[in-house]
Protein backbone atom coordinates (compact mmCIF):
# COMPACT_ATOMS: atom_id res chain seq x y z
CA PRO A 1 64.96 39.66 7.27
CA LEU A 2 67.87 40.09 4.90
CA GLU A 3 67.80 39.42 1.20
CA VAL A 4 70.64 37.12 0.20
CA ASN A 5 70.86 35.86 -3.37
CA GLY A 6 67.23 36.80 -3.98
CA LYS A 7 65.94 34.92 -0.92
CA LEU A 8 64.92 36.26 2.48
CA CYS A 9 66.62 34.92 5.59
CA ASN A 10 66.61 36.02 9.21
CA GLY A 11 69.92 37.65 9.99
CA VAL A 12 71.45 37.61 13.45
CA VAL A 13 73.46 40.46 14.95
CA GLU A 14 76.79 38.80 15.63
CA ARG A 15 78.67 41.73 17.15
CA LYS A 16 79.45 45.40 16.82
CA ALA A 17 81.80 46.03 13.90
CA ASP A 18 85.38 47.14 14.45
CA ASP A 19 84.49 50.62 13.17
CA GLY A 20 82.35 51.06 16.31
CA GLU A 21 79.37 52.36 14.33
CA ASN A 22 78.05 49.39 12.35
CA TYR A 23 76.98 45.88 13.27
CA VAL A 24 78.04 42.55 11.79
CA ILE A 25 74.96 40.67 10.63
CA LYS A 26 75.23 36.98 9.82
CA CYS A 27 72.73 34.96 7.81
CA ASN A 28 73.90 31.40 7.18
CA SER A 29 77.31 31.89 5.50
CA HIS A 30 76.53 35.46 4.40
CA THR A 31 77.96 38.35 6.47
CA GLU A 32 76.95 41.97 6.09
CA LEU A 33 77.68 45.26 7.87
CA MET A 34 74.66 47.38 8.78
CA SER A 35 74.15 50.63 10.63
CA TYR A 36 71.81 50.83 13.59
CA GLU A 37 69.40 52.89 11.48
CA ALA A 38 69.36 50.23 8.74
CA LEU A 39 68.82 47.48 11.32
CA THR A 40 65.85 49.18 12.91
CA SER A 41 64.24 50.74 9.82
CA ASP A 42 62.35 47.55 8.97
CA LEU A 43 61.16 46.92 12.50
CA CYS A 44 57.45 47.24 12.97
CA GLU A 45 55.20 47.20 15.93
CA VAL A 46 53.61 44.01 17.14
CA VAL A 47 50.06 44.02 15.80
CA LYS A 48 48.84 40.84 17.43
CA VAL A 49 49.99 37.82 19.40
CA LEU A 50 48.93 34.74 17.47
CA THR A 51 49.90 31.81 19.69
CA HIS A 52 52.58 30.50 22.01
CA ARG A 53 54.62 27.35 22.50
CA GLY A 54 57.16 25.88 24.89
CA LYS A 55 57.59 26.13 28.65
CA GLY A 56 59.74 28.03 31.10
CA ARG A 57 62.70 29.87 29.62
CA HIS A 58 62.00 28.23 26.27
CA ARG A 59 58.53 29.75 25.85
CA GLU A 60 58.07 31.48 22.49
CA ILE A 61 55.36 33.77 21.17
CA GLU A 62 54.28 33.94 17.54
CA VAL A 63 53.57 37.55 16.62
CA LEU A 64 52.10 39.34 13.63
CA TRP A 65 54.12 42.44 12.74
CA GLY A 66 52.82 45.64 11.21
CA ASN A 67 54.44 44.71 7.90
CA GLY A 68 52.35 41.52 7.74
CA GLU A 69 55.17 39.14 8.62
CA LYS A 70 54.88 36.51 11.35
CA SER A 71 57.74 35.32 13.53
CA TRP A 72 58.48 33.45 16.75
CA GLN A 73 60.06 35.54 19.52
CA CYS A 74 61.26 34.71 23.04
CA LEU A 75 58.64 35.55 25.64
CA SER A 76 61.32 37.15 27.82
CA THR A 77 62.17 39.64 25.05
CA LEU A 78 58.56 40.55 24.35
CA GLN A 79 57.86 40.78 28.08
CA LYS A 80 60.34 43.68 28.19
CA GLU A 81 59.35 45.31 24.89
CA VAL A 82 55.55 44.96 24.72
CA PRO A 83 54.33 43.71 28.11
CA THR A 84 50.80 45.09 27.74
CA ILE A 85 50.19 43.28 24.45
CA ILE A 86 51.45 40.02 25.95
CA ALA A 87 49.33 40.55 29.08
CA GLU A 88 46.20 41.13 27.00
CA TYR A 89 46.88 37.88 25.11
CA ALA A 90 47.37 36.03 28.40
CA MET A 91 44.09 37.39 29.74
CA GLU A 92 42.17 36.47 26.56
CA ARG A 93 43.55 32.92 26.74
CA ASN A 94 42.96 32.53 30.51
CA LEU A 95 46.69 32.12 31.17
CA LEU A 96 47.04 34.53 34.10
CA SER A 97 47.01 31.72 36.68
CA THR A 98 49.30 29.49 34.61
CA ASN A 99 52.94 29.08 35.61
CA GLY A 100 55.10 31.70 33.86
CA TRP A 101 52.27 34.11 33.05
CA GLY A 102 51.53 35.57 36.49
CA TRP A 103 53.58 38.73 35.81
CA CYS A 104 50.90 39.72 33.28
CA LYS A 105 48.48 40.58 36.09
CA ASP A 106 50.51 43.74 36.74
CA TYR A 107 49.61 45.01 33.26
CA ILE A 108 45.89 44.24 33.23
CA ARG A 109 43.63 47.21 33.98
């Protein structure tokens, strides 16, 4: 999240800046340049998967981050970044035989 005018908003990486080192971050009408280090310094590990919603390519996962924040993330992104955590959630919720969750079986011990 970015702080803009005293309020937090979720910024989106729009593109790599013309300088080739920074990134253009957009949050509503606010634009800011940030280095890769600044972008990733606030990232935390996923502590827990809270719930999920949607179907197919539109499936989203609500996660609790190490900094206490909650957010909705695309399943496809989390599948690449934290597949074991997602697989454990799927197993706990009996989703392994449900359409779209079968890949999790590869990560269950």
